[in-house]
Amino acid sequence: MTIASTIEVGSQYAATPHVVNRFRELFNTLDKGNLNKLAGVYAEHIHFKDPLSEVRGLEELTRYFAGSYQNVIASHFVFGQEVVDEGTVTLPWTMYLRHKRINGGREIQVEGISHLHIDCGKVNYHRDYFDAGQMLYENLPLLGGIIRKIKEHAG
């Protein structure tokens, strides 16, 4: 495996570093009002999975993100160094999220990793790994309080 830093001229994976940069930029500018930007990064036949859902196709992905971003107040990502092996990319990140229904609208941080397959200059497979409990259940008003109490008594 290699760290993406230069474009290999003539390689079928030459566009991979450029696609990774577009991916990073997309997720630091994406909101419910500009979901049309997804088409600049994702292939029409995208297969997307995360701990909460699985969708196939750009149209389904757009609907999924429309729902996901509906109550987002603000979000941004700090990305770590990607690891690239031909057209496969593993990209660690920390998401900083303010959501109307999570943690009273206060910012939460969620650590995760995106696993991407890139072909023909677009992402055709995207799987996110993150702790859904950390993101949602621990930060919902009623459930979060119950979970915190359980952790306090257990520890």
Short mmCIF file of N, CA and C in Angstrom, two decimals:
data_model
loop_
_atom_site.label_atom_id
_atom_site.label_comp_id
_atom_site.label_asym_id
_atom_site.label_seq_id
_atom_site.Cartn_x
_atom_site.Cartn_y
_atom_site.Cartn_z
N MET A 1 0.84 -1.18 0.00
CA MET A 1 0.00 0.00 0.00
C MET A 1 0.88 1.23 0.00
N THR A 2 0.36 2.30 -0.61
CA THR A 2 1.11 3.54 -0.70
C THR A 2 0.25 4.70 -0.23
N ILE A 3 0.90 5.75 0.16
CA ILE A 3 0.21 6.97 0.53
C ILE A 3 0.03 7.79 -0.75
N ALA A 4 -1.19 8.29 -0.97
CA ALA A 4 -1.46 9.07 -2.17
C ALA A 4 -0.81 10.43 -2.06
N SER A 5 0.11 10.72 -2.95
CA SER A 5 0.71 12.04 -2.93
C SER A 5 0.95 12.57 -4.34
N THR A 6 1.16 11.67 -5.28
CA THR A 6 1.39 12.11 -6.65
C THR A 6 0.51 11.31 -7.60
N ILE A 7 0.29 11.85 -8.76
CA ILE A 7 -0.49 11.17 -9.78
C ILE A 7 0.46 10.42 -10.69
N GLU A 8 0.18 9.12 -10.87
CA GLU A 8 1.00 8.32 -11.76
C GLU A 8 0.47 8.49 -13.18
N VAL A 9 1.28 9.03 -14.05
CA VAL A 9 0.87 9.26 -15.42
C VAL A 9 0.71 7.91 -16.12
N GLY A 10 -0.42 7.72 -16.79
CA GLY A 10 -0.66 6.51 -17.54
C GLY A 10 -1.30 5.39 -16.73
N SER A 11 -1.41 5.53 -15.43
CA SER A 11 -2.02 4.50 -14.60
C SER A 11 -3.54 4.61 -14.69
N GLN A 12 -4.23 3.46 -14.63
CA GLN A 12 -5.69 3.50 -14.63
C GLN A 12 -6.23 4.12 -13.34
N TYR A 13 -5.37 4.24 -12.34
CA TYR A 13 -5.77 4.83 -11.06
C TYR A 13 -5.21 6.25 -10.89
N ALA A 14 -4.79 6.85 -11.98
CA ALA A 14 -4.15 8.18 -11.92
C ALA A 14 -5.05 9.24 -11.29
N ALA A 15 -6.36 9.10 -11.45
CA ALA A 15 -7.29 10.12 -10.94
C ALA A 15 -7.60 9.94 -9.45
N THR A 16 -7.16 8.86 -8.84
CA THR A 16 -7.53 8.57 -7.46
C THR A 16 -7.22 9.72 -6.50
N PRO A 17 -6.00 10.29 -6.47
CA PRO A 17 -5.75 11.40 -5.53
C PRO A 17 -6.69 12.59 -5.76
N HIS A 18 -7.01 12.87 -7.01
CA HIS A 18 -7.92 13.97 -7.33
C HIS A 18 -9.32 13.67 -6.80
N VAL A 19 -9.77 12.43 -6.96
CA VAL A 19 -11.10 12.05 -6.47
C VAL A 19 -11.15 12.15 -4.94
N VAL A 20 -10.09 11.72 -4.27
CA VAL A 20 -10.03 11.82 -2.81
C VAL A 20 -10.12 13.28 -2.38
N ASN A 21 -9.44 14.16 -3.07
CA ASN A 21 -9.53 15.60 -2.75
C ASN A 21 -10.93 16.14 -2.95
N ARG A 22 -11.60 15.72 -4.04
CA ARG A 22 -12.99 16.14 -4.29
C ARG A 22 -13.91 15.60 -3.20
N PHE A 23 -13.67 14.36 -2.76
CA PHE A 23 -14.44 13.74 -1.69
C PHE A 23 -14.33 14.56 -0.41
N ARG A 24 -13.09 14.91 -0.05
CA ARG A 24 -12.88 15.73 1.17
C ARG A 24 -13.60 17.06 1.06
N GLU A 25 -13.44 17.70 -0.07
CA GLU A 25 -14.08 19.01 -0.28
C GLU A 25 -15.61 18.87 -0.22
N LEU A 26 -16.14 17.83 -0.83
CA LEU A 26 -17.59 17.61 -0.83
C LEU A 26 -18.13 17.55 0.59
N PHE A 27 -17.51 16.75 1.43
CA PHE A 27 -18.06 16.56 2.76
C PHE A 27 -17.79 17.73 3.70
N ASN A 28 -16.96 18.66 3.30
CA ASN A 28 -16.80 19.87 4.10
C ASN A 28 -17.63 21.03 3.57
N THR A 29 -18.39 20.79 2.51
CA THR A 29 -19.29 21.83 1.98
C THR A 29 -20.72 21.32 1.82
N LEU A 30 -20.94 20.03 1.97
CA LEU A 30 -22.26 19.44 1.71
C LEU A 30 -23.28 19.89 2.75
N ASP A 31 -24.47 20.22 2.27
CA ASP A 31 -25.61 20.49 3.12
C ASP A 31 -26.87 20.19 2.34
N LYS A 32 -28.02 20.35 2.96
CA LYS A 32 -29.27 19.98 2.31
C LYS A 32 -29.57 20.81 1.06
N GLY A 33 -28.90 21.94 0.90
CA GLY A 33 -29.16 22.82 -0.24
C GLY A 33 -28.27 22.59 -1.45
N ASN A 34 -27.28 21.70 -1.34
CA ASN A 34 -26.38 21.51 -2.48
C ASN A 34 -26.07 20.03 -2.75
N LEU A 35 -27.06 19.20 -2.57
CA LEU A 35 -26.88 17.76 -2.78
C LEU A 35 -26.56 17.41 -4.23
N ASN A 36 -26.76 18.35 -5.14
CA ASN A 36 -26.38 18.12 -6.54
C ASN A 36 -24.88 17.91 -6.69
N LYS A 37 -24.08 18.32 -5.67
CA LYS A 37 -22.63 18.12 -5.71
C LYS A 37 -22.24 16.65 -5.62
N LEU A 38 -23.14 15.80 -5.15
CA LEU A 38 -22.84 14.37 -5.04
C LEU A 38 -22.44 13.77 -6.39
N ALA A 39 -23.07 14.24 -7.46
CA ALA A 39 -22.80 13.70 -8.80
C ALA A 39 -21.39 14.00 -9.28
N GLY A 40 -20.72 14.96 -8.68
CA GLY A 40 -19.34 15.27 -9.05
C GLY A 40 -18.34 14.30 -8.46
N VAL A 41 -18.75 13.52 -7.47
CA VAL A 41 -17.85 12.59 -6.79
C VAL A 41 -18.27 11.15 -6.98
N TYR A 42 -19.58 10.89 -6.99
CA TYR A 42 -20.10 9.52 -7.01
C TYR A 42 -20.54 9.08 -8.39
N ALA A 43 -20.28 7.80 -8.69
CA ALA A 43 -20.76 7.19 -9.93
C ALA A 43 -22.28 7.00 -9.84
N GLU A 44 -22.91 6.94 -10.97
CA GLU A 44 -24.37 6.76 -11.04
C GLU A 44 -24.80 5.48 -10.32
N HIS A 45 -23.98 4.47 -10.35
CA HIS A 45 -24.31 3.16 -9.74
C HIS A 45 -23.67 2.97 -8.35
N ILE A 46 -23.43 4.05 -7.63
CA ILE A 46 -22.78 4.00 -6.32
C ILE A 46 -23.47 3.00 -5.39
N HIS A 47 -22.66 2.28 -4.63
CA HIS A 47 -23.15 1.40 -3.56
C HIS A 47 -22.60 2.00 -2.27
N PHE A 48 -23.50 2.46 -1.40
CA PHE A 48 -23.13 3.15 -0.17
C PHE A 48 -23.67 2.37 1.03
N LYS A 49 -22.81 2.21 2.05
CA LYS A 49 -23.22 1.55 3.29
C LYS A 49 -22.63 2.31 4.47
N ASP A 50 -23.42 2.40 5.53
CA ASP A 50 -22.91 2.88 6.81
C ASP A 50 -23.65 2.12 7.89
N PRO A 51 -23.36 2.34 9.17
CA PRO A 51 -24.03 1.56 10.21
C PRO A 51 -25.54 1.76 10.28
N LEU A 52 -26.05 2.77 9.60
CA LEU A 52 -27.47 3.08 9.68
C LEU A 52 -28.26 2.70 8.44
N SER A 53 -27.59 2.52 7.30
CA SER A 53 -28.33 2.31 6.06
C SER A 53 -27.44 1.71 4.97
N GLU A 54 -28.09 1.28 3.91
CA GLU A 54 -27.41 0.83 2.70
C GLU A 54 -28.26 1.25 1.52
N VAL A 55 -27.64 1.92 0.55
CA VAL A 55 -28.37 2.37 -0.64
C VAL A 55 -27.55 2.08 -1.89
N ARG A 56 -28.26 1.98 -3.00
CA ARG A 56 -27.63 1.74 -4.30
C ARG A 56 -28.15 2.75 -5.31
N GLY A 57 -27.24 3.38 -6.00
CA GLY A 57 -27.60 4.35 -7.02
C GLY A 57 -27.53 5.78 -6.50
N LEU A 58 -27.17 6.68 -7.39
CA LEU A 58 -27.00 8.09 -7.04
C LEU A 58 -28.30 8.72 -6.57
N GLU A 59 -29.41 8.33 -7.18
CA GLU A 59 -30.70 8.89 -6.78
C GLU A 59 -31.05 8.50 -5.33
N GLU A 60 -30.85 7.22 -4.99
CA GLU A 60 -31.11 6.77 -3.60
C GLU A 60 -30.16 7.44 -2.62
N LEU A 61 -28.89 7.58 -3.02
CA LEU A 61 -27.90 8.22 -2.15
C LEU A 61 -28.30 9.67 -1.89
N THR A 62 -28.76 10.36 -2.91
CA THR A 62 -29.19 11.75 -2.76
C THR A 62 -30.37 11.84 -1.78
N ARG A 63 -31.34 10.92 -1.91
CA ARG A 63 -32.47 10.90 -0.96
C ARG A 63 -31.99 10.62 0.47
N TYR A 64 -31.04 9.69 0.60
CA TYR A 64 -30.51 9.34 1.92
C TYR A 64 -29.85 10.57 2.57
N PHE A 65 -29.00 11.26 1.82
CA PHE A 65 -28.35 12.44 2.37
C PHE A 65 -29.33 13.59 2.60
N ALA A 66 -30.37 13.69 1.79
CA ALA A 66 -31.39 14.71 2.02
C ALA A 66 -32.03 14.50 3.40
N GLY A 67 -32.34 13.26 3.73
CA GLY A 67 -32.89 12.96 5.04
C GLY A 67 -31.87 13.17 6.15
N SER A 68 -30.63 12.75 5.89
CA SER A 68 -29.58 12.87 6.90
C SER A 68 -29.26 14.32 7.24
N TYR A 69 -29.29 15.19 6.24
CA TYR A 69 -28.90 16.59 6.45
C TYR A 69 -30.10 17.49 6.78
N GLN A 70 -31.30 16.94 6.83
CA GLN A 70 -32.48 17.76 7.04
C GLN A 70 -32.41 18.61 8.30
N ASN A 71 -31.91 18.06 9.40
CA ASN A 71 -31.87 18.79 10.66
C ASN A 71 -30.45 19.16 11.10
N VAL A 72 -29.51 19.10 10.17
CA VAL A 72 -28.13 19.46 10.50
C VAL A 72 -28.01 20.99 10.60
N ILE A 73 -27.43 21.43 11.70
CA ILE A 73 -27.16 22.86 11.88
C ILE A 73 -25.82 23.18 11.24
N ALA A 74 -24.82 22.35 11.49
CA ALA A 74 -23.49 22.54 10.92
C ALA A 74 -22.73 21.22 11.02
N SER A 75 -21.84 21.00 10.06
CA SER A 75 -20.96 19.83 10.13
C SER A 75 -19.68 20.13 9.36
N HIS A 76 -18.61 19.53 9.83
CA HIS A 76 -17.37 19.56 9.08
C HIS A 76 -16.53 18.36 9.51
N PHE A 77 -15.58 18.02 8.66
CA PHE A 77 -14.73 16.86 8.87
C PHE A 77 -13.27 17.28 8.93
N VAL A 78 -12.53 16.61 9.78
CA VAL A 78 -11.08 16.69 9.76
C VAL A 78 -10.62 15.31 9.31
N PHE A 79 -9.98 15.27 8.16
CA PHE A 79 -9.56 14.01 7.57
C PHE A 79 -8.12 13.72 7.91
N GLY A 80 -7.85 12.43 8.17
CA GLY A 80 -6.48 11.98 8.37
C GLY A 80 -5.85 11.64 7.04
N GLN A 81 -4.68 11.03 7.10
CA GLN A 81 -3.94 10.64 5.90
C GLN A 81 -4.57 9.39 5.29
N GLU A 82 -4.92 9.48 4.02
CA GLU A 82 -5.51 8.33 3.34
C GLU A 82 -4.44 7.29 3.03
N VAL A 83 -4.88 6.05 2.94
CA VAL A 83 -4.04 4.95 2.48
C VAL A 83 -4.65 4.47 1.17
N VAL A 84 -3.83 4.39 0.13
CA VAL A 84 -4.30 4.07 -1.21
C VAL A 84 -3.62 2.81 -1.70
N ASP A 85 -4.41 1.90 -2.22
CA ASP A 85 -3.89 0.70 -2.88
C ASP A 85 -4.63 0.59 -4.20
N GLU A 86 -3.99 1.07 -5.24
CA GLU A 86 -4.61 1.18 -6.56
C GLU A 86 -5.88 2.01 -6.44
N GLY A 87 -7.07 1.49 -6.74
CA GLY A 87 -8.30 2.27 -6.69
C GLY A 87 -9.06 2.15 -5.38
N THR A 88 -8.43 1.57 -4.37
CA THR A 88 -9.07 1.42 -3.06
C THR A 88 -8.44 2.41 -2.08
N VAL A 89 -9.29 3.13 -1.36
CA VAL A 89 -8.82 4.17 -0.46
C VAL A 89 -9.46 3.96 0.91
N THR A 90 -8.64 4.07 1.94
CA THR A 90 -9.12 4.08 3.32
C THR A 90 -8.78 5.45 3.89
N LEU A 91 -9.80 6.14 4.39
CA LEU A 91 -9.65 7.53 4.79
C LEU A 91 -10.24 7.75 6.19
N PRO A 92 -9.38 7.94 7.21
CA PRO A 92 -9.91 8.21 8.56
C PRO A 92 -10.40 9.65 8.68
N TRP A 93 -11.36 9.86 9.58
CA TRP A 93 -11.91 11.19 9.77
C TRP A 93 -12.49 11.36 11.17
N THR A 94 -12.64 12.62 11.54
CA THR A 94 -13.43 13.01 12.70
C THR A 94 -14.49 13.97 12.20
N MET A 95 -15.74 13.64 12.50
CA MET A 95 -16.85 14.51 12.10
C MET A 95 -17.24 15.36 13.30
N TYR A 96 -17.40 16.66 13.07
CA TYR A 96 -17.90 17.59 14.06
C TYR A 96 -19.30 17.97 13.60
N LEU A 97 -20.30 17.62 14.41
CA LEU A 97 -21.69 17.72 13.97
C LEU A 97 -22.54 18.46 15.00
N ARG A 98 -23.33 19.40 14.49
CA ARG A 98 -24.40 20.03 15.28
C ARG A 98 -25.70 19.71 14.57
N HIS A 99 -26.60 19.06 15.31
CA HIS A 99 -27.85 18.56 14.75
C HIS A 99 -28.99 18.95 15.69
N LYS A 100 -30.10 19.39 15.14
CA LYS A 100 -31.22 19.86 15.95
C LYS A 100 -31.72 18.81 16.94
N ARG A 101 -31.61 17.53 16.59
CA ARG A 101 -32.19 16.47 17.42
C ARG A 101 -31.16 15.66 18.19
N ILE A 102 -29.90 16.06 18.12
CA ILE A 102 -28.84 15.31 18.80
C ILE A 102 -28.12 16.25 19.77
N ASN A 103 -28.04 15.83 21.01
CA ASN A 103 -27.29 16.55 22.04
C ASN A 103 -27.74 18.01 22.19
N GLY A 104 -29.04 18.23 22.02
CA GLY A 104 -29.58 19.59 22.19
C GLY A 104 -29.01 20.59 21.21
N GLY A 105 -28.53 20.13 20.07
CA GLY A 105 -27.96 21.03 19.07
C GLY A 105 -26.51 21.40 19.31
N ARG A 106 -25.94 20.89 20.42
CA ARG A 106 -24.53 21.15 20.71
C ARG A 106 -23.66 20.21 19.88
N GLU A 107 -22.46 20.64 19.62
CA GLU A 107 -21.54 19.87 18.78
C GLU A 107 -21.14 18.55 19.43
N ILE A 108 -21.13 17.51 18.60
CA ILE A 108 -20.57 16.22 19.00
C ILE A 108 -19.45 15.88 18.02
N GLN A 109 -18.58 14.98 18.46
CA GLN A 109 -17.50 14.50 17.60
C GLN A 109 -17.68 13.00 17.40
N VAL A 110 -17.51 12.56 16.18
CA VAL A 110 -17.62 11.14 15.87
C VAL A 110 -16.39 10.76 15.04
N GLU A 111 -15.68 9.72 15.50
CA GLU A 111 -14.53 9.20 14.77
C GLU A 111 -15.02 8.15 13.77
N GLY A 112 -14.42 8.11 12.60
CA GLY A 112 -14.82 7.11 11.62
C GLY A 112 -13.77 6.90 10.55
N ILE A 113 -14.09 5.97 9.67
CA ILE A 113 -13.24 5.65 8.53
C ILE A 113 -14.14 5.43 7.32
N SER A 114 -13.75 5.99 6.19
CA SER A 114 -14.43 5.72 4.93
C SER A 114 -13.56 4.80 4.10
N HIS A 115 -14.19 3.79 3.54
CA HIS A 115 -13.52 2.86 2.64
C HIS A 115 -14.14 3.10 1.27
N LEU A 116 -13.32 3.48 0.30
CA LEU A 116 -13.80 3.87 -1.02
C LEU A 116 -13.19 3.00 -2.11
N HIS A 117 -13.98 2.71 -3.14
CA HIS A 117 -13.46 2.13 -4.38
C HIS A 117 -13.69 3.17 -5.45
N ILE A 118 -12.64 3.47 -6.18
CA ILE A 118 -12.69 4.53 -7.19
C ILE A 118 -12.36 3.92 -8.54
N ASP A 119 -13.18 4.24 -9.53
CA ASP A 119 -12.96 3.76 -10.89
C ASP A 119 -13.48 4.82 -11.85
N CYS A 120 -12.75 5.04 -12.91
CA CYS A 120 -13.14 6.02 -13.93
C CYS A 120 -13.39 7.41 -13.34
N GLY A 121 -12.60 7.78 -12.33
CA GLY A 121 -12.68 9.11 -11.78
C GLY A 121 -13.85 9.37 -10.85
N LYS A 122 -14.56 8.31 -10.42
CA LYS A 122 -15.70 8.47 -9.51
C LYS A 122 -15.67 7.39 -8.44
N VAL A 123 -16.29 7.68 -7.31
CA VAL A 123 -16.44 6.70 -6.24
C VAL A 123 -17.62 5.80 -6.60
N ASN A 124 -17.37 4.49 -6.70
CA ASN A 124 -18.47 3.58 -7.02
C ASN A 124 -18.85 2.69 -5.84
N TYR A 125 -18.05 2.73 -4.77
CA TYR A 125 -18.38 2.03 -3.52
C TYR A 125 -17.87 2.88 -2.37
N HIS A 126 -18.73 3.08 -1.38
CA HIS A 126 -18.38 3.91 -0.22
C HIS A 126 -18.99 3.24 1.00
N ARG A 127 -18.13 2.84 1.93
CA ARG A 127 -18.61 2.28 3.19
C ARG A 127 -18.00 3.06 4.33
N ASP A 128 -18.87 3.54 5.22
CA ASP A 128 -18.41 4.26 6.40
C ASP A 128 -18.51 3.35 7.61
N TYR A 129 -17.46 3.42 8.42
CA TYR A 129 -17.42 2.70 9.70
C TYR A 129 -17.35 3.74 10.80
N PHE A 130 -18.33 3.72 11.70
CA PHE A 130 -18.32 4.59 12.88
C PHE A 130 -19.25 3.98 13.91
N ASP A 131 -19.12 4.45 15.13
CA ASP A 131 -19.92 3.95 16.23
C ASP A 131 -21.25 4.70 16.25
N ALA A 132 -22.32 4.05 15.78
CA ALA A 132 -23.63 4.69 15.74
C ALA A 132 -24.12 5.03 17.15
N GLY A 133 -23.74 4.22 18.13
CA GLY A 133 -24.11 4.52 19.51
C GLY A 133 -23.50 5.82 19.98
N GLN A 134 -22.22 6.02 19.64
CA GLN A 134 -21.54 7.27 20.00
C GLN A 134 -22.24 8.44 19.32
N MET A 135 -22.63 8.26 18.09
CA MET A 135 -23.21 9.36 17.33
C MET A 135 -24.64 9.68 17.76
N LEU A 136 -25.46 8.66 17.90
CA LEU A 136 -26.87 8.90 18.14
C LEU A 136 -27.33 8.59 19.56
N TYR A 137 -27.29 7.34 19.91
CA TYR A 137 -27.95 6.88 21.13
C TYR A 137 -27.42 7.58 22.38
N GLU A 138 -26.14 7.83 22.45
CA GLU A 138 -25.58 8.48 23.63
C GLU A 138 -25.90 9.97 23.67
N ASN A 139 -26.40 10.52 22.56
CA ASN A 139 -26.64 11.95 22.48
C ASN A 139 -28.11 12.33 22.32
N LEU A 140 -29.01 11.35 22.31
CA LEU A 140 -30.43 11.66 22.29
C LEU A 140 -30.87 11.95 23.72
N PRO A 141 -31.74 12.92 23.92
CA PRO A 141 -32.05 13.35 25.29
C PRO A 141 -32.41 12.22 26.26
N LEU A 142 -33.40 11.41 25.98
CA LEU A 142 -33.83 10.38 26.91
C LEU A 142 -32.85 9.22 26.93
N LEU A 143 -32.53 8.66 25.77
CA LEU A 143 -31.62 7.51 25.71
C LEU A 143 -30.23 7.85 26.20
N GLY A 144 -29.74 9.04 25.87
CA GLY A 144 -28.40 9.44 26.30
C GLY A 144 -28.27 9.45 27.81
N GLY A 145 -29.30 9.97 28.49
CA GLY A 145 -29.28 10.00 29.95
C GLY A 145 -29.29 8.60 30.54
N ILE A 146 -30.08 7.71 29.97
CA ILE A 146 -30.14 6.33 30.44
C ILE A 146 -28.80 5.64 30.23
N ILE A 147 -28.22 5.79 29.05
CA ILE A 147 -26.94 5.16 28.74
C ILE A 147 -25.84 5.69 29.66
N ARG A 148 -25.82 7.00 29.91
CA ARG A 148 -24.80 7.57 30.81
C ARG A 148 -24.94 7.00 32.22
N LYS A 149 -26.17 6.84 32.70
CA LYS A 149 -26.39 6.28 34.03
C LYS A 149 -25.92 4.83 34.09
N ILE A 150 -26.21 4.06 33.07
CA ILE A 150 -25.77 2.66 33.03
C ILE A 150 -24.25 2.60 33.08
N LYS A 151 -23.59 3.45 32.30
CA LYS A 151 -22.13 3.47 32.28
C LYS A 151 -21.56 3.87 33.63
N GLU A 152 -22.18 4.84 34.29
CA GLU A 152 -21.71 5.28 35.61
C GLU A 152 -21.79 4.15 36.62
N HIS A 153 -22.88 3.41 36.60
CA HIS A 153 -23.07 2.31 37.57
C HIS A 153 -22.18 1.11 37.25
N ALA A 154 -21.89 0.92 35.97
CA ALA A 154 -21.05 -0.22 35.56
C ALA A 154 -19.57 0.06 35.84
N GLY A 155 -19.18 1.31 35.75
CA GLY A 155 -17.75 1.66 35.87
C GLY A 155 -17.42 2.11 37.21
#
